[in-house]
Every structure is written in C-alpha cells, then in structure tokens.
Short mmCIF file of C-alpha atoms in Angstrom, two decimals:
data_model
loop_
_atom_site.label_atom_id
_atom_site.label_comp_id
_atom_site.label_asym_id
_atom_site.label_seq_id
_atom_site.Cartn_x
_atom_site.Cartn_y
_atom_site.Cartn_z
CA UNK T 1 -14.15 65.60 7.67
CA UNK T 2 -14.94 68.00 4.98
CA UNK T 3 -12.31 69.96 3.09
CA UNK T 4 -12.43 72.74 0.46
CA UNK T 5 -10.19 74.65 -1.81
CA UNK T 6 -10.47 78.42 -1.37
CA UNK T 7 -9.19 80.92 -3.96
CA UNK T 8 -8.18 84.45 -3.20
CA UNK T 9 -7.01 86.21 -6.26
CA UNK T 10 -4.28 83.89 -7.81
CA UNK T 11 -3.73 82.11 -4.62
CA UNK T 12 -5.29 78.84 -3.40
CA UNK T 13 -5.39 77.58 0.16
CA UNK T 14 -7.32 74.83 1.90
CA UNK T 15 -10.04 74.92 4.45
CA UNK T 16 -11.61 72.59 6.90
CA UNK T 17 -15.41 73.07 6.79
CA UNK T 18 -17.11 73.06 10.18
CA UNK T 19 -20.65 74.13 9.91
CA UNK T 20 -20.73 77.83 8.85
CA UNK T 21 -17.02 78.20 9.45
CA UNK T 22 -14.24 77.60 6.91
CA UNK T 23 -11.09 77.15 8.90
CA UNK T 24 -8.12 77.91 6.67
CA UNK T 25 -5.22 75.52 7.02
CA UNK T 26 -1.65 75.37 5.76
CA UNK T 27 -2.43 73.19 2.70
CA UNK T 28 -2.67 74.18 -0.95
CA UNK T 29 -6.03 72.57 -1.77
CA UNK T 30 -8.56 70.17 -0.36
CA UNK T 31 -6.63 67.08 -1.58
CA UNK T 32 -3.47 68.24 0.06
CA UNK T 33 -5.42 68.95 3.26
CA UNK T 34 -6.72 65.40 3.28
CA UNK T 35 -3.42 64.05 2.78
CA UNK T 36 -2.04 66.04 5.59
CA UNK T 37 -5.03 65.98 7.83
CA UNK T 38 -3.37 64.75 10.94
CA UNK T 39 -0.72 67.56 10.93
CA UNK T 40 -2.57 70.70 9.61
CA UNK T 41 -2.04 74.06 11.16
CA UNK T 42 -4.90 76.59 11.36
CA UNK T 43 -4.00 79.87 9.79
CA UNK T 44 -7.32 81.78 9.68
CA UNK T 45 -11.09 81.70 9.21
CA UNK T 46 -13.80 82.78 6.87
CA UNK T 47 -17.51 82.31 6.41
CA UNK T 48 -18.23 78.97 4.70
CA UNK T 49 -21.47 80.32 3.30
CA UNK T 50 -19.68 82.93 1.20
CA UNK T 51 -16.18 81.56 0.67
CA UNK T 52 -14.79 81.72 -2.74
CA UNK T 53 -14.60 78.02 -3.53
CA UNK T 54 -12.28 76.56 -6.16
CA UNK T 55 -11.99 73.08 -7.69
CA UNK T 56 -11.37 70.46 -4.89
CA UNK T 57 -8.70 68.70 -6.93
CA UNK T 58 -7.12 71.38 -9.12
CA UNK T 59 -4.52 69.26 -10.93
CA UNK T 60 -5.34 65.48 -10.96
CA UNK T 61 -2.97 63.21 -12.92
CA UNK T 62 -6.08 61.48 -14.28
CA UNK T 63 -9.83 62.01 -14.74
CA UNK T 64 -11.82 59.01 -15.71
CA UNK T 65 -15.53 59.16 -16.39
CA UNK T 66 -18.10 56.41 -16.58
CA UNK T 67 -20.72 56.17 -19.15
CA UNK T 68 -24.14 54.62 -18.36
CA UNK T 69 -24.11 53.57 -14.66
CA UNK T 70 -27.53 54.33 -13.20
CA UNK T 71 -29.87 51.31 -13.49
CA UNK T 72 -33.03 53.37 -13.96
CA UNK T 73 -31.43 55.42 -16.79
CA UNK T 74 -30.15 52.30 -18.47
CA UNK T 75 -33.62 50.80 -18.30
CA UNK T 76 -35.16 54.08 -19.51
CA UNK T 77 -33.04 53.80 -22.66
CA UNK T 78 -33.96 50.25 -23.23
CA UNK T 79 -30.42 48.99 -23.06
CA UNK T 80 -29.13 45.78 -21.29
CA UNK T 81 -27.15 46.20 -18.09
CA UNK T 82 -23.42 46.39 -19.07
CA UNK T 83 -21.09 43.71 -17.95
CA UNK T 84 -18.21 46.16 -17.68
CA UNK T 85 -18.08 49.96 -17.14
CA UNK T 86 -17.57 52.15 -20.14
CA UNK T 87 -14.84 54.73 -19.63
CA UNK T 88 -13.73 57.90 -21.19
CA UNK T 89 -11.17 60.45 -20.04
CA UNK T 90 -11.03 64.12 -19.28
CA UNK T 91 -8.01 66.40 -18.68
CA UNK T 92 -7.19 68.86 -15.87
CA UNK T 93 -7.82 71.70 -18.33
CA UNK T 94 -11.55 70.80 -18.36
CA UNK T 95 -12.04 71.46 -14.73
CA UNK T 96 -13.45 74.63 -13.13
CA UNK T 97 -14.62 75.87 -9.84
CA UNK T 98 -18.06 75.33 -8.25
CA UNK T 99 -18.86 79.13 -8.32
CA UNK T 100 -17.32 79.97 -11.71
CA UNK T 101 -19.14 81.29 -14.77
CA UNK T 102 -19.19 78.64 -17.46
CA UNK T 103 -18.74 79.98 -20.93
CA UNK T 104 -20.80 78.17 -23.50
CA UNK T 105 -18.68 77.60 -26.59
CA UNK T 106 -20.07 79.24 -29.72
CA UNK T 107 -18.92 76.39 -31.78
CA UNK T 108 -21.54 74.13 -30.07
CA UNK T 109 -25.23 74.26 -30.55
CA UNK T 110 -26.11 71.40 -28.14
CA UNK T 111 -24.64 72.13 -24.64
CA UNK T 112 -25.94 69.84 -21.88
CA UNK T 113 -25.14 69.26 -18.23
CA UNK T 114 -24.81 66.01 -16.31
CA UNK T 115 -24.90 65.84 -12.45
CA UNK T 116 -22.36 63.31 -11.25
CA UNK T 117 -20.87 61.92 -8.02
CA UNK T 118 -17.11 62.46 -8.15
CA UNK T 119 -14.78 60.13 -6.21
CA UNK T 120 -11.41 61.56 -5.36
CA UNK T 121 -8.48 59.15 -4.83
CA UNK T 122 -6.57 59.45 -1.62
CA UNK T 123 -3.77 56.96 -2.09
CA UNK T 124 -1.85 55.21 -4.81
CA UNK T 125 -3.87 52.31 -6.16
CA UNK T 126 -2.63 49.63 -8.47
CA UNK T 127 -4.40 46.38 -9.10
CA UNK T 128 -6.40 47.05 -5.92
CA UNK T 129 -9.25 44.69 -4.85
CA UNK T 130 -12.52 46.37 -3.98
CA UNK T 131 -11.74 46.58 -0.24
CA UNK T 132 -8.35 48.22 -0.90
CA UNK T 133 -9.99 50.57 -3.36
CA UNK T 134 -12.58 51.57 -0.76
CA UNK T 135 -9.83 52.27 1.70
CA UNK T 136 -8.18 54.39 -0.97
CA UNK T 137 -11.11 56.88 -1.41
CA UNK T 138 -10.18 60.27 -0.02
CA UNK T 139 -13.83 61.54 -0.41
CA UNK T 140 -16.62 62.52 -2.55
CA UNK T 141 -17.62 65.66 -4.41
CA UNK T 142 -20.14 67.21 -6.75
CA UNK T 143 -19.30 67.39 -10.40
CA UNK T 144 -21.05 68.38 -13.67
CA UNK T 145 -19.88 66.69 -16.86
CA UNK T 146 -20.95 69.42 -19.20
CA UNK T 147 -21.14 67.92 -22.70
CA UNK T 148 -21.25 69.41 -26.13
CA UNK T 149 -23.59 66.84 -27.62
CA UNK T 150 -23.12 67.83 -31.27
CA UNK T 151 -19.35 67.18 -30.88
CA UNK T 152 -19.81 64.13 -28.70
CA UNK T 153 -21.87 62.33 -31.33
CA UNK T 154 -19.87 63.19 -34.40
CA UNK T 155 -18.07 59.94 -34.04
CA UNK T 156 -18.36 56.83 -31.94
CA UNK T 157 -15.79 58.35 -29.55
CA UNK T 158 -17.26 60.79 -27.06
CA UNK T 159 -14.02 62.58 -26.01
CA UNK T 160 -14.24 65.61 -28.40
CA UNK T 161 -17.57 66.63 -26.78
CA UNK T 162 -16.44 66.07 -23.25
CA UNK T 163 -13.10 68.01 -22.90
CA UNK T 164 -13.93 71.65 -23.71
CA UNK T 165 -11.77 73.92 -21.48
CA UNK T 166 -13.12 74.77 -18.05
CA UNK T 167 -16.42 72.95 -18.73
CA UNK T 168 -16.41 70.62 -15.67
CA UNK T 169 -17.33 72.15 -12.27
CA UNK T 170 -15.91 70.18 -9.28
CA UNK T 171 -16.74 70.99 -5.62
CA UNK T 172 -17.31 72.80 -3.37
CA UNK T 173 -16.55 70.13 -0.81
CA UNK T 174 -14.50 66.98 -0.49
CA UNK T 175 -16.25 64.90 2.17
CA UNK T 176 -14.56 61.87 3.49
CA UNK T 177 -16.55 58.61 3.26
CA UNK T 178 -17.62 58.61 6.85
CA UNK T 179 -19.40 61.89 6.48
CA UNK T 180 -21.75 60.59 3.83
CA UNK T 181 -22.13 56.86 4.60
CA UNK T 182 -19.83 55.99 1.81
CA UNK T 183 -22.21 57.67 -0.71
CA UNK T 184 -24.46 54.75 -0.52
CA UNK T 185 -27.76 56.53 -1.30
CA UNK T 186 -27.31 60.28 -1.83
CA UNK T 187 -29.82 62.46 -3.76
CA UNK T 188 -28.37 63.82 -6.99
CA UNK T 189 -30.07 66.76 -8.75
CA UNK T 190 -29.42 69.27 -11.58
CA UNK T 191 -31.50 72.34 -12.04
CA UNK T 192 -31.51 75.14 -14.49
CA UNK T 193 -33.09 78.44 -13.23
CA UNK T 194 -34.87 76.32 -10.62
CA UNK T 195 -36.25 73.78 -13.01
CA UNK T 196 -35.14 70.20 -12.31
CA UNK T 197 -33.50 68.65 -15.31
CA UNK T 198 -32.21 65.54 -13.44
CA UNK T 199 -32.81 63.56 -10.34
CA UNK T 200 -31.40 60.27 -9.09
CA UNK T 201 -29.94 58.45 -6.16
CA UNK T 202 -26.35 56.93 -5.77
CA UNK T 203 -28.06 53.84 -4.52
CA UNK T 204 -28.97 53.15 -8.05
CA UNK T 205 -25.38 52.94 -9.31
CA UNK T 206 -24.72 49.77 -11.16
CA UNK T 207 -20.89 49.90 -10.37
CA UNK T 208 -20.11 51.33 -6.97
CA UNK T 209 -17.26 53.75 -6.42
CA UNK T 210 -15.02 51.13 -4.85
CA UNK T 211 -15.72 48.78 -7.71
CA UNK T 212 -14.95 51.41 -10.29
CA UNK T 213 -11.55 52.31 -8.58
CA UNK T 214 -10.62 48.61 -8.30
CA UNK T 215 -11.46 48.14 -12.02
CA UNK T 216 -9.59 51.30 -13.15
CA UNK T 217 -6.53 50.33 -10.92
CA UNK T 218 -6.14 47.11 -13.00
CA UNK T 219 -5.11 49.04 -16.08
CA UNK T 220 -3.94 52.35 -14.70
CA UNK T 221 -2.10 53.32 -11.60
CA UNK T 222 -4.31 55.72 -9.71
CA UNK T 223 -2.70 58.66 -7.81
CA UNK T 224 -3.90 60.83 -4.85
CA UNK T 225 -6.08 63.51 -6.26
CA UNK T 226 -7.29 61.55 -9.19
CA UNK T 227 -10.94 61.97 -9.98
CA UNK T 228 -13.48 59.41 -11.23
CA UNK T 229 -16.85 60.62 -12.32
CA UNK T 230 -19.44 57.79 -11.69
CA UNK T 231 -22.08 58.45 -14.19
CA UNK T 232 -25.24 60.49 -14.40
CA UNK T 233 -28.95 59.88 -13.83
CA UNK T 234 -31.59 60.29 -16.33
CA UNK T 235 -33.36 63.54 -17.33
CA UNK T 236 -36.71 64.62 -16.25
CA UNK T 237 -39.63 65.58 -18.65
CA UNK T 238 -38.94 69.23 -17.69
CA UNK T 239 -35.30 69.24 -19.12
CA UNK T 240 -34.71 71.52 -21.87
CA UNK T 241 -32.97 70.85 -25.24
CA UNK T 242 -29.83 72.79 -24.68
CA UNK T 243 -28.23 75.22 -22.21
CA UNK T 244 -28.21 78.96 -23.05
CA UNK T 245 -26.37 81.98 -21.76
CA UNK T 246 -27.73 83.81 -18.67
CA UNK T 247 -28.90 80.60 -16.83
CA UNK T 248 -28.09 79.50 -13.32
CA UNK T 249 -26.99 75.98 -13.02
CA UNK T 250 -27.10 74.16 -9.69
CA UNK T 251 -25.68 70.69 -9.41
CA UNK T 252 -26.30 69.21 -5.94
CA UNK T 253 -25.63 66.10 -4.06
CA UNK T 254 -27.05 65.45 -0.59
CA UNK T 255 -24.23 66.11 2.02
CA UNK T 256 -21.78 67.42 -0.56
CA UNK T 257 -23.18 70.80 -1.17
CA UNK T 258 -23.93 72.61 -4.47
CA UNK T 259 -22.08 73.80 -7.55
CA UNK T 260 -23.64 76.93 -8.51
CA UNK T 261 -22.53 78.08 -12.04
CA UNK T 262 -24.06 80.82 -14.11
CA UNK T 263 -23.68 80.56 -17.93
CA UNK T 264 -22.36 83.16 -20.30
CA UNK T 265 -22.08 83.68 -24.06
CA UNK T 266 -18.75 82.96 -25.69
CA UNK T 267 -17.04 86.32 -26.37
CA UNK T 268 -15.02 84.78 -29.20
CA UNK T 269 -16.29 84.69 -32.73
CA UNK T 270 -17.51 81.46 -34.25
CA UNK T 271 -14.41 80.33 -36.15
CA UNK T 272 -15.50 76.93 -37.14
CA UNK T 273 -13.75 75.94 -40.43
CA UNK T 274 -15.86 74.16 -42.94
CA UNK T 275 -14.51 70.70 -41.98
CA UNK T 276 -15.89 70.92 -38.54
CA UNK T 277 -19.45 71.38 -39.99
CA UNK T 278 -19.20 68.25 -42.07
CA UNK T 279 -16.19 66.01 -42.11
CA UNK T 280 -15.47 64.57 -45.43
CA UNK T 281 -13.86 61.26 -46.10
CA UNK T 282 -10.53 62.95 -46.23
CA UNK T 283 -9.84 66.48 -45.04
CA UNK T 284 -7.03 69.00 -44.76
CA UNK T 285 -6.51 70.89 -41.64
CA UNK T 286 -6.99 74.68 -42.16
CA UNK T 287 -3.77 76.73 -42.46
CA UNK T 288 -3.54 79.12 -39.51
CA UNK T 289 -1.58 82.42 -39.94
#
C-alpha cells in the first residue's frame, strides 16, 4: 500500500494512493492511515498527480540520521568501513513537505542537499532484534537532509548544521515494504535544475534499514511515526559547491516518488552576531532587546 498526507489550507488528511487516484480517507496523515489501514473509511478523491502533498510523518517523536552508510561513498572518501553506525538527531521542526519552497538561510554560505531513504517506524520497538525491527517498519519515503556545511563543520558535532527550521523535505509517499521489495535495491538521485548531483542504490547500504532500527531500539524506544534517515550516496562530478535561490531540487527514489522543492532567498536580514563568524575561546551571548 501507498499512503500520503494531503494538506488543504491548515487542514491535513490522509490518502491511499492508487495509480493516478488519491483516495482520501478518515485519517490525519500517512502514518495514521497506515496504523488504521484495516478500518479506514473513504471520504473523497483527488488527482494524485497534482495533490498538495505534505510531510508523510508530520510530528515524529524521534528523527535519527545516519552518517556514512553507502559503501561506494565510504570508499570514495578513503575511509575504513565503520563497525557501528554514526548517528545524529533532527527535530520535527526541521521537516517540511515534498512540494514546499525551501528558504535558504542567509546566515549560511554553504547549503547542500543529501538524498536519503527514510524509514518510518510502524510499531513501538524496544531492544528489537533484526527480524522484529523489519516487522516494525511501516514503510519507506524520500527525504533530503539539507545541510548547512559551514555550520556543520564549525565543531566536531554536526547537529547545528542539520537542524535549521523546515530544511528536510519528507515524502510524498509512504510505501509499505512489500511495495518496494523492502527497499533492497532502489535507485536514489538528487538533481538541481535537471543536473544530477547524486546517484546511488540502496543495495549499497552498509547497514540495512532493519539493522539500523534494531540498533537504535537498543538505546532508544522507537515509536510509530519515528523516522530514520539511512545515509546519502556520494556526489557526482557535476555537483555544484552550494545551493542558490531560484533552483528546482528533485529528490527521487525508485518506487517512492519525488520531492520537488524550489529554493528561495531568505527574506530576513543577516543578523549574525560577531561570535557566529568566529567563535573565541570564551564568548558572551549577544543581548537581545
């Protein structure tokens, strides 16, 4: 099955996607529709090709992201294969819809995109083995882990460059594992104005989705709707140095659709205080009036 979250004004509803039809159902979002999939009631219909898609999981309790996880990318960087996955976290406020305009923050000069396979949790998982974790996957979705590289690399912790508001498109579809052969070997691409910046295949993942969920559930109880981003493939030689306003970003995964996000300039002025340009050994936060 394929589900989606549809937004009309300030209202969200869920839809079951059947070819070119988006059958509206009595659920609040794609995750809710999955959880209630055996007792949904149809309430309308719209064209799936033009539907106003929103984030498939709008309010996850946890968003976990994996660092290097594509073998070819790791080899390209000349690094050893990691024994354990490297994690960082995001927050629900970082998510945005798969058709929303992404505002490029004026305070960053190095904005980049990362196409990623997102795994959405379908049941509570705590200290689950790999088989239990696989059974706990609601489905898969397209994500783009947009990153502010200059902020990301200011310290050894990447979080500050990964959690800008509304910087992570998620959707348009939540496809159950049976629809995409458990995401074993799906093509993953990221293009900017039609130029391919990334290409990879999920068959190249070092740690599989089920292994990642099992590992995460050892130290954190995962809840339905939680999202795990599984890492990003390497960049092509055509990839640019930074994203700019007025571009069209297309993040696509075979069988999961496309997140199509235009970029726009930040309407707010650059208010970077001096300490964000260069952090001294000791600093005093600016006084805000």
